[in-house]
Amino acid sequence: MLVTGQASTEGTASGKVILFGEHAVVYGSPAIAAGLDRGARAVVTRQPSGPSTLRLGDGTVVADASSASDLGRAFSALLEVAPAIPPVHVEARCDLPPGGGLGSSAALAVSIARAAEALARSGEIRPEEGAAIEARVLARAAAWERIFHGNPSGIDATAAAQGGIFRFTRAEGARPITPRHDLVLCVGSTGHPSSTRTTVELIASQHAKDPVLVKRSIDAITSIVGNAVLAIEAGDMRALGDLMNMNQLVLSGLFVSTSELEELCALARSAGALGAKLTGGGGGGCVLALVPPSFRSDGTRDEAREAESAARILDAWRGAEGHYEGF
Ligand code: MEV
């Protein structure tokens, strides 16, 4: 059925950081992710005739939904909306570095799928339809992610769709975590994009050769994640920082860290971070550093002191040789 009405609709979605458990989550273990304020925005506009077209970012990446390229197929998967929509032009932008491990690909997919759903309903989504539509948005974002990432666990698309901080498994999906205290994190980028597909395949080939060895690392990450949930709920930031460092060690043992990621982690720790680790697929991309919390004598948070602590970490990254930047 063709729905006439609103000519242009918008969808948004968040980027994400993986706090704990990347890669192990692909094998069914739990992981912890948090949505970022930054993310993606897509505007879908009806066209008089086909094919549907997509322009990403500054316009250098353009696709059409009838093309057999990876981007063309992935885009077409996002437009499989019921009721069907007419040919559209999509403009989508993401204010996250591509290949930074911050979920830019999933955020773009979710924002486009949401805008397409809204167009199919003339911009009006009734509250009782909300959950079913979000489930379809996630399913189509998963189809997009499978084309680019091979074997996605679904954590990136879930974070893009719902934000917040949550524990995730492939079998159970997301369960929100209530932190006792807000977490203040700095994100540092190596400036080198990473390919999640490449690092997921690297671990898959290690797993094929020596499943027992890889399972040991996955089991170690599983127990780190379990303890991290408890530390977040208890507000034990020191324990949380130690657990980040341990998670980083296990990821290095799986060969998904790089000397640049290790250097960013070391710089953050010497600048006062309670812990630091890569986030996302690794092999490039970004690290996370946990800023120590500061409390006034009456127990309230001293945000100004925390901002100074964060600034020390960001300065340490900026002062290093390489392509580092942070936020
Ligand atoms: C990528 O953000 C997280 C990985 O665990 C892959 C996935 O879960 O799909 C590396």
mmCIF file of C-alpha atoms and ligand atoms in Angstrom:
data_model
loop_
_atom_site.group_PDB
_atom_site.id
_atom_site.type_symbol
_atom_site.label_atom_id
_atom_site.label_comp_id
_atom_site.label_asym_id
_atom_site.label_seq_id
_atom_site.Cartn_x
_atom_site.Cartn_y
_atom_site.Cartn_z
ATOM 1 C CA MET A 1 0.000 0.000 0.000
ATOM 2 C CA LEU A 2 1.237 3.455 -0.829
ATOM 3 C CA VAL A 3 0.709 6.006 1.899
ATOM 4 C CA THR A 4 0.402 9.611 0.791
ATOM 5 C CA GLY A 5 0.835 12.503 3.171
ATOM 6 C CA GLN A 6 3.933 13.928 4.791
ATOM 7 C CA ALA A 7 6.662 14.561 2.177
ATOM 8 C CA SER A 8 9.670 14.480 4.473
ATOM 9 C CA THR A 9 10.413 12.760 7.803
ATOM 10 C CA GLU A 10 13.343 12.616 10.187
ATOM 11 C CA GLY A 11 14.954 9.891 12.310
ATOM 12 C CA THR A 12 17.745 10.144 14.880
ATOM 13 C CA ALA A 13 19.920 7.604 16.735
ATOM 14 C CA SER A 14 22.837 7.615 19.207
ATOM 15 C CA GLY A 15 26.410 6.545 18.878
ATOM 16 C CA LYS A 16 27.728 4.214 21.565
ATOM 17 C CA VAL A 17 30.700 3.144 23.598
ATOM 18 C CA ILE A 18 31.250 -0.429 24.708
ATOM 19 C CA LEU A 19 32.341 -0.210 28.327
ATOM 20 C CA PHE A 20 33.081 -3.929 28.672
ATOM 21 C CA GLY A 21 32.775 -7.176 26.774
ATOM 22 C CA GLU A 22 33.282 -6.355 23.072
ATOM 23 C CA HIS A 23 34.082 -9.417 20.937
ATOM 24 C CA ALA A 24 33.050 -11.840 23.727
ATOM 25 C CA VAL A 25 29.464 -10.617 23.106
ATOM 26 C CA VAL A 26 29.663 -12.059 19.574
ATOM 27 C CA TYR A 27 30.061 -15.529 21.231
ATOM 28 C CA GLY A 28 26.977 -15.072 23.442
ATOM 29 C CA SER A 29 28.665 -13.518 26.515
ATOM 30 C CA PRO A 30 27.302 -10.352 28.123
ATOM 31 C CA ALA A 31 28.680 -6.889 27.400
ATOM 32 C CA ILE A 32 27.968 -3.401 28.735
ATOM 33 C CA ALA A 33 27.310 -0.476 26.394
ATOM 34 C CA ALA A 34 26.243 3.129 26.789
ATOM 35 C CA GLY A 35 24.649 5.507 24.285
ATOM 36 C CA LEU A 36 26.431 8.767 23.441
ATOM 37 C CA ASP A 37 24.875 12.236 23.094
ATOM 38 C CA ARG A 38 26.382 12.355 19.618
ATOM 39 C CA GLY A 39 24.883 10.301 16.836
ATOM 40 C CA ALA A 40 23.143 10.300 13.469
ATOM 41 C CA ARG A 41 20.254 12.170 11.854
ATOM 42 C CA ALA A 42 18.501 11.135 8.655
ATOM 43 C CA VAL A 43 15.915 12.994 6.584
ATOM 44 C CA VAL A 44 13.857 10.948 4.118
ATOM 45 C CA THR A 45 12.074 12.846 1.339
ATOM 46 C CA ARG A 46 9.589 11.470 -1.213
ATOM 47 C CA GLN A 47 10.718 11.522 -4.846
ATOM 48 C CA PRO A 48 8.483 11.612 -7.917
ATOM 49 C CA SER A 49 10.251 8.572 -9.391
ATOM 50 C CA GLY A 50 12.855 5.945 -8.471
ATOM 51 C CA PRO A 51 15.364 4.620 -7.654
ATOM 52 C CA SER A 52 15.688 5.621 -3.999
ATOM 53 C CA THR A 53 18.968 7.394 -3.295
ATOM 54 C CA LEU A 54 21.147 7.967 -0.234
ATOM 55 C CA ARG A 55 23.662 10.703 0.415
ATOM 56 C CA LEU A 56 25.894 10.212 3.435
ATOM 57 C CA GLY A 57 27.778 12.898 5.337
ATOM 58 C CA ASP A 58 29.363 15.565 3.194
ATOM 59 C CA GLY A 59 27.940 14.015 0.052
ATOM 60 C CA THR A 60 31.007 12.030 -0.982
ATOM 61 C CA VAL A 61 29.252 8.703 -0.351
ATOM 62 C CA VAL A 62 26.216 8.283 -2.535
ATOM 63 C CA ALA A 63 24.253 5.095 -3.121
ATOM 64 C CA ASP A 64 21.156 3.996 -4.880
ATOM 65 C CA ALA A 65 18.920 1.265 -3.536
ATOM 66 C CA SER A 66 18.834 -0.577 -6.868
ATOM 67 C CA SER A 67 22.628 -1.014 -6.978
ATOM 68 C CA ALA A 68 24.281 -4.351 -6.135
ATOM 69 C CA SER A 69 27.089 -2.659 -4.157
ATOM 70 C CA ASP A 70 27.316 -3.379 -0.402
ATOM 71 C CA LEU A 71 26.002 0.103 0.383
ATOM 72 C CA GLY A 72 23.200 -0.224 -2.178
ATOM 73 C CA ARG A 73 22.062 -3.576 -0.719
ATOM 74 C CA ALA A 74 22.340 -2.331 2.860
ATOM 75 C CA PHE A 75 20.376 0.830 2.008
ATOM 76 C CA SER A 76 17.680 -1.180 0.268
ATOM 77 C CA ALA A 77 17.331 -3.383 3.408
ATOM 78 C CA LEU A 78 16.592 -0.241 5.462
ATOM 79 C CA LEU A 79 13.779 0.783 3.115
ATOM 80 C CA GLU A 80 11.848 -2.500 3.356
ATOM 81 C CA VAL A 81 9.054 -0.792 5.220
ATOM 82 C CA ALA A 82 5.444 -1.915 5.516
ATOM 83 C CA PRO A 83 3.312 -0.165 4.326
ATOM 84 C CA ALA A 84 5.657 0.354 1.378
ATOM 85 C CA ILE A 85 7.036 3.812 0.751
ATOM 86 C CA PRO A 86 7.462 5.481 -2.639
ATOM 87 C CA PRO A 87 10.954 6.264 -4.013
ATOM 88 C CA VAL A 88 12.806 8.509 -1.569
ATOM 89 C CA HIS A 89 15.967 10.526 -1.252
ATOM 90 C CA VAL A 90 17.789 10.152 2.088
ATOM 91 C CA GLU A 91 20.267 12.645 3.515
ATOM 92 C CA ALA A 92 22.037 11.136 6.543
ATOM 93 C CA ARG A 93 24.801 12.593 8.697
ATOM 94 C CA CYS A 94 26.689 11.277 11.672
ATOM 95 C CA ASP A 95 28.822 13.400 13.993
ATOM 96 C CA LEU A 96 31.023 10.441 15.013
ATOM 97 C CA PRO A 97 34.257 9.377 13.317
ATOM 98 C CA PRO A 98 33.568 6.496 10.864
ATOM 99 C CA GLY A 99 35.470 3.369 11.885
ATOM 100 C CA GLY A 100 36.106 4.825 15.341
ATOM 101 C CA GLY A 101 34.345 1.994 17.178
ATOM 102 C CA LEU A 102 31.678 4.481 18.309
ATOM 103 C CA GLY A 103 28.763 2.915 16.464
ATOM 104 C CA SER A 104 28.515 5.353 13.540
ATOM 105 C CA SER A 105 27.368 2.640 11.132
ATOM 106 C CA ALA A 106 24.579 1.366 13.429
ATOM 107 C CA ALA A 107 23.492 4.933 14.262
ATOM 108 C CA LEU A 108 23.152 5.761 10.557
ATOM 109 C CA ALA A 109 21.173 2.557 9.953
ATOM 110 C CA VAL A 110 18.769 3.136 12.851
ATOM 111 C CA SER A 111 18.210 6.812 11.983
ATOM 112 C CA ILE A 112 17.424 5.965 8.321
ATOM 113 C CA ALA A 113 15.146 3.030 9.249
ATOM 114 C CA ARG A 114 13.281 5.225 11.755
ATOM 115 C CA ALA A 115 12.801 8.022 9.251
ATOM 116 C CA ALA A 116 11.523 5.492 6.665
ATOM 117 C CA GLU A 117 9.052 4.039 9.213
ATOM 118 C CA ALA A 118 7.826 7.543 10.027
ATOM 119 C CA LEU A 119 7.333 8.297 6.316
ATOM 120 C CA ALA A 120 5.300 5.113 5.882
ATOM 121 C CA ARG A 121 3.005 6.375 8.642
ATOM 122 C CA SER A 122 2.853 9.979 7.382
ATOM 123 C CA GLY A 123 5.055 11.024 10.304
ATOM 124 C CA GLU A 124 2.645 9.772 12.956
ATOM 125 C CA ILE A 125 3.620 6.751 15.024
ATOM 126 C CA ARG A 126 0.906 5.818 17.495
ATOM 127 C CA PRO A 127 2.282 4.917 20.969
ATOM 128 C CA GLU A 128 0.805 1.384 20.777
ATOM 129 C CA GLU A 129 2.744 0.775 17.529
ATOM 130 C CA GLY A 130 6.027 2.004 19.017
ATOM 131 C CA ALA A 131 7.508 -1.292 20.284
ATOM 132 C CA ALA A 132 6.667 -3.280 17.136
ATOM 133 C CA ILE A 133 8.138 -0.542 14.921
ATOM 134 C CA GLU A 134 11.327 -0.347 16.998
ATOM 135 C CA ALA A 135 11.703 -4.152 16.713
ATOM 136 C CA ARG A 136 11.467 -3.825 12.909
ATOM 137 C CA VAL A 137 13.938 -0.917 12.914
ATOM 138 C CA LEU A 138 16.408 -3.113 14.862
ATOM 139 C CA ALA A 139 15.879 -6.047 12.490
ATOM 140 C CA ARG A 140 16.598 -3.867 9.452
ATOM 141 C CA ALA A 141 19.604 -2.226 11.124
ATOM 142 C CA ALA A 142 20.873 -5.784 11.798
ATOM 143 C CA ALA A 143 20.527 -6.586 8.067
ATOM 144 C CA TRP A 144 22.610 -3.455 7.243
ATOM 145 C CA GLU A 145 25.198 -4.395 9.908
ATOM 146 C CA ARG A 146 25.480 -7.973 8.571
ATOM 147 C CA ILE A 147 26.554 -6.579 5.191
ATOM 148 C CA PHE A 148 29.302 -4.404 6.684
ATOM 149 C CA HIS A 149 30.286 -6.357 9.824
ATOM 150 C CA GLY A 150 29.677 -9.996 8.953
ATOM 151 C CA ASN A 151 28.506 -11.337 12.316
ATOM 152 C CA PRO A 152 27.205 -8.459 14.457
ATOM 153 C CA SER A 153 25.963 -9.280 17.956
ATOM 154 C CA GLY A 154 23.312 -6.540 17.734
ATOM 155 C CA ILE A 155 24.749 -4.479 20.616
ATOM 156 C CA ASP A 156 25.620 -1.491 18.384
ATOM 157 C CA ALA A 157 22.144 -1.242 16.848
ATOM 158 C CA THR A 158 20.529 -1.667 20.284
ATOM 159 C CA ALA A 159 22.633 1.177 21.720
ATOM 160 C CA ALA A 160 21.843 3.328 18.677
ATOM 161 C CA ALA A 161 18.124 2.742 19.192
ATOM 162 C CA GLN A 162 17.748 3.041 22.941
ATOM 163 C CA GLY A 163 20.781 4.880 24.401
ATOM 164 C CA GLY A 164 21.309 4.732 28.177
ATOM 165 C CA ILE A 165 23.598 2.218 29.850
ATOM 166 C CA PHE A 166 22.740 -1.461 29.606
ATOM 167 C CA ARG A 167 23.941 -5.051 29.810
ATOM 168 C CA PHE A 168 23.383 -6.950 26.566
ATOM 169 C CA THR A 169 23.479 -10.545 25.404
ATOM 170 C CA ARG A 170 22.511 -11.973 22.023
ATOM 171 C CA ALA A 171 19.920 -14.209 23.685
ATOM 172 C CA GLU A 172 18.355 -11.756 26.143
ATOM 173 C CA GLY A 173 18.896 -8.383 24.455
ATOM 174 C CA ALA A 174 19.301 -5.281 26.627
ATOM 175 C CA ARG A 175 18.721 -4.928 30.366
ATOM 176 C CA PRO A 176 19.171 -1.380 31.709
ATOM 177 C CA ILE A 177 21.750 -0.822 34.457
ATOM 178 C CA THR A 178 21.172 1.860 37.081
ATOM 179 C CA PRO A 179 24.527 3.407 38.007
ATOM 180 C CA ARG A 180 24.880 4.556 41.615
ATOM 181 C CA HIS A 181 26.971 7.493 40.343
ATOM 182 C CA ASP A 182 27.257 8.976 36.851
ATOM 183 C CA LEU A 183 30.308 7.711 34.967
ATOM 184 C CA VAL A 184 32.539 10.400 33.453
ATOM 185 C CA LEU A 185 34.504 9.055 30.498
ATOM 186 C CA CYS A 186 36.933 10.562 28.011
ATOM 187 C CA VAL A 187 37.047 9.128 24.500
ATOM 188 C CA GLY A 188 40.405 9.275 22.724
ATOM 189 C CA SER A 189 40.757 8.558 19.028
ATOM 190 C CA THR A 190 43.884 7.207 17.346
ATOM 191 C CA GLY A 191 42.657 8.929 14.182
ATOM 192 C CA HIS A 192 43.004 5.579 12.402
ATOM 193 C CA PRO A 193 39.753 3.937 11.379
ATOM 194 C CA SER A 194 39.259 0.318 12.342
ATOM 195 C CA SER A 195 37.273 -2.395 10.622
ATOM 196 C CA THR A 196 35.004 -4.311 12.999
ATOM 197 C CA ARG A 197 34.592 -6.991 10.338
ATOM 198 C CA THR A 198 38.390 -7.522 10.230
ATOM 199 C CA THR A 199 38.858 -7.841 14.015
ATOM 200 C CA VAL A 200 35.732 -10.030 14.427
ATOM 201 C CA GLU A 201 37.094 -12.300 11.662
ATOM 202 C CA LEU A 202 40.558 -12.305 13.277
ATOM 203 C CA ILE A 203 39.110 -13.688 16.506
ATOM 204 C CA ALA A 204 36.900 -16.117 14.565
ATOM 205 C CA SER A 205 39.995 -17.546 12.871
ATOM 206 C CA GLN A 206 41.796 -17.874 16.250
ATOM 207 C CA HIS A 207 38.663 -19.575 17.583
ATOM 208 C CA ALA A 208 38.604 -21.997 14.647
ATOM 209 C CA LYS A 209 42.272 -22.924 15.291
ATOM 210 C CA ASP A 210 42.185 -23.119 19.088
ATOM 211 C CA PRO A 211 38.654 -22.880 20.534
ATOM 212 C CA VAL A 212 39.789 -23.794 24.061
ATOM 213 C CA LEU A 213 42.284 -20.930 24.240
ATOM 214 C CA VAL A 214 39.824 -18.347 22.897
ATOM 215 C CA LYS A 215 37.130 -19.658 25.244
ATOM 216 C CA ARG A 216 39.452 -18.945 28.191
ATOM 217 C CA SER A 217 39.632 -15.286 27.141
ATOM 218 C CA ILE A 218 35.870 -15.157 26.614
ATOM 219 C CA ASP A 219 35.289 -16.662 30.074
ATOM 220 C CA ALA A 220 37.662 -14.102 31.607
ATOM 221 C CA ILE A 221 35.737 -11.278 29.900
ATOM 222 C CA THR A 222 32.420 -12.766 31.065
ATOM 223 C CA SER A 223 33.505 -12.585 34.696
ATOM 224 C CA ILE A 224 34.924 -9.062 34.209
ATOM 225 C CA VAL A 225 31.535 -7.968 32.816
ATOM 226 C CA GLY A 226 29.649 -9.556 35.747
ATOM 227 C CA ASN A 227 31.863 -7.701 38.234
ATOM 228 C CA ALA A 228 31.595 -4.480 36.240
ATOM 229 C CA VAL A 229 27.767 -4.532 36.490
ATOM 230 C CA LEU A 230 28.120 -4.843 40.283
ATOM 231 C CA ALA A 231 30.746 -2.059 40.429
ATOM 232 C CA ILE A 232 28.547 0.305 38.359
ATOM 233 C CA GLU A 233 25.522 -0.413 40.556
ATOM 234 C CA ALA A 234 27.595 0.036 43.732
ATOM 235 C CA GLY A 235 29.342 3.178 42.453
ATOM 236 C CA ASP A 236 32.773 1.575 43.038
ATOM 237 C CA MET A 237 34.745 3.548 40.448
ATOM 238 C CA ARG A 238 38.150 2.312 41.551
ATOM 239 C CA ALA A 239 37.059 -1.321 40.984
ATOM 240 C CA LEU A 240 35.500 -0.289 37.687
ATOM 241 C CA GLY A 241 38.783 1.264 36.523
ATOM 242 C CA ASP A 242 40.710 -1.907 37.499
ATOM 243 C CA LEU A 243 38.188 -4.000 35.561
ATOM 244 C CA MET A 244 38.654 -1.777 32.466
ATOM 245 C CA ASN A 245 42.423 -2.363 32.654
ATOM 246 C CA MET A 246 41.859 -6.136 32.986
ATOM 247 C CA ASN A 247 39.446 -6.169 30.034
ATOM 248 C CA GLN A 248 42.071 -4.317 27.986
ATOM 249 C CA LEU A 249 44.705 -6.962 28.879
ATOM 250 C CA VAL A 250 42.465 -9.775 27.672
ATOM 251 C CA LEU A 251 41.666 -7.880 24.435
ATOM 252 C CA SER A 252 45.417 -7.372 23.852
ATOM 253 C CA GLY A 253 45.856 -11.131 24.299
ATOM 254 C CA LEU A 254 43.308 -11.606 21.501
ATOM 255 C CA PHE A 255 45.474 -9.330 19.265
ATOM 256 C CA VAL A 256 42.793 -6.676 18.690
ATOM 257 C CA SER A 257 44.752 -3.904 20.419
ATOM 258 C CA THR A 258 47.490 -1.871 18.691
ATOM 259 C CA SER A 259 50.547 0.006 19.946
ATOM 260 C CA GLU A 260 48.639 3.289 19.482
ATOM 261 C CA LEU A 261 45.663 2.071 21.510
ATOM 262 C CA GLU A 262 48.067 0.843 24.224
ATOM 263 C CA GLU A 263 49.805 4.217 24.215
ATOM 264 C CA LEU A 264 46.512 6.121 24.588
ATOM 265 C CA CYS A 265 45.553 3.851 27.516
ATOM 266 C CA ALA A 266 48.959 4.322 29.201
ATOM 267 C CA LEU A 267 48.819 8.118 28.745
ATOM 268 C CA ALA A 268 45.329 8.262 30.232
ATOM 269 C CA ARG A 269 46.339 6.185 33.268
ATOM 270 C CA SER A 270 49.411 8.341 33.929
ATOM 271 C CA ALA A 271 47.215 11.450 33.641
ATOM 272 C CA GLY A 272 45.002 10.116 36.459
ATOM 273 C CA ALA A 273 42.385 7.915 34.730
ATOM 274 C CA LEU A 274 41.172 5.095 36.994
ATOM 275 C CA GLY A 275 41.222 2.718 34.024
ATOM 276 C CA ALA A 276 41.413 2.707 30.243
ATOM 277 C CA LYS A 277 40.619 0.307 27.425
ATOM 278 C CA LEU A 278 39.841 0.186 23.745
ATOM 279 C CA THR A 279 36.161 0.412 22.825
ATOM 280 C CA GLY A 280 34.420 -1.396 19.954
ATOM 281 C CA GLY A 281 36.228 -3.621 17.507
ATOM 282 C CA GLY A 282 39.807 -2.411 18.169
ATOM 283 C CA GLY A 283 42.591 -2.614 15.569
ATOM 284 C CA GLY A 284 42.453 1.237 15.530
ATOM 285 C CA GLY A 285 39.588 3.488 16.526
ATOM 286 C CA CYS A 286 39.140 4.762 20.062
ATOM 287 C CA VAL A 287 39.877 4.193 23.756
ATOM 288 C CA LEU A 288 37.821 5.027 26.827
ATOM 289 C CA ALA A 289 39.306 6.450 30.011
ATOM 290 C CA LEU A 290 37.442 6.579 33.321
ATOM 291 C CA VAL A 291 37.731 9.986 35.015
ATOM 292 C CA PRO A 292 38.024 9.779 38.825
ATOM 293 C CA PRO A 293 34.873 11.103 40.513
ATOM 294 C CA SER A 294 35.190 14.081 42.897
ATOM 295 C CA PHE A 295 32.814 14.697 45.777
ATOM 296 C CA ARG A 296 32.419 17.771 47.991
ATOM 297 C CA SER A 297 32.334 17.308 51.773
ATOM 298 C CA ASP A 298 28.499 17.309 51.673
ATOM 299 C CA GLY A 299 28.597 14.305 49.289
ATOM 300 C CA THR A 300 27.558 16.217 46.138
ATOM 301 C CA ARG A 301 29.536 15.810 42.918
ATOM 302 C CA ASP A 302 32.232 18.394 42.249
ATOM 303 C CA GLU A 303 31.799 18.694 38.471
ATOM 304 C CA ALA A 304 34.409 21.454 38.158
ATOM 305 C CA ARG A 305 37.134 19.215 39.638
ATOM 306 C CA GLU A 306 36.003 16.322 37.454
ATOM 307 C CA ALA A 307 36.234 18.582 34.384
ATOM 308 C CA GLU A 308 39.831 19.439 35.411
ATOM 309 C CA SER A 309 40.643 15.717 35.738
ATOM 310 C CA ALA A 310 39.132 15.057 32.299
ATOM 311 C CA ALA A 311 41.072 17.990 30.814
ATOM 312 C CA ARG A 312 44.357 16.470 32.123
ATOM 313 C CA ILE A 313 43.615 13.224 30.264
ATOM 314 C CA LEU A 314 42.632 15.044 27.048
ATOM 315 C CA ASP A 315 45.801 17.212 27.291
ATOM 316 C CA ALA A 316 47.966 14.091 27.723
ATOM 317 C CA TRP A 317 46.472 12.686 24.505
ATOM 318 C CA ARG A 318 46.852 15.953 22.609
ATOM 319 C CA GLY A 319 50.476 16.328 23.730
ATOM 320 C CA ALA A 320 51.455 12.896 22.378
ATOM 321 C CA GLU A 321 52.925 12.230 18.977
ATOM 322 C CA GLY A 322 50.461 10.730 16.527
ATOM 323 C CA HIS A 323 46.949 11.561 15.396
ATOM 324 C CA TYR A 324 45.325 11.599 18.776
ATOM 325 C CA GLU A 325 42.280 13.627 19.671
ATOM 326 C CA GLY A 326 39.745 13.314 22.429
ATOM 327 C CA PHE A 327 36.351 14.364 23.690
HETATM 328 C C1 MEV B 1 31.604 -3.639 17.971
HETATM 329 O O1 MEV B 1 31.137 -2.389 18.447
HETATM 330 C C2 MEV B 1 31.440 -4.682 19.028
HETATM 331 C C3 MEV B 1 31.906 -6.074 18.640
HETATM 332 O O2 MEV B 1 31.696 -6.889 19.781
HETATM 333 C C4 MEV B 1 31.142 -6.612 17.450
HETATM 334 C C5 MEV B 1 29.679 -6.896 17.769
HETATM 335 O O3 MEV B 1 29.323 -7.080 18.922
HETATM 336 O O4 MEV B 1 28.910 -6.951 16.809
HETATM 337 C C6 MEV B 1 33.392 -6.104 18.317
#
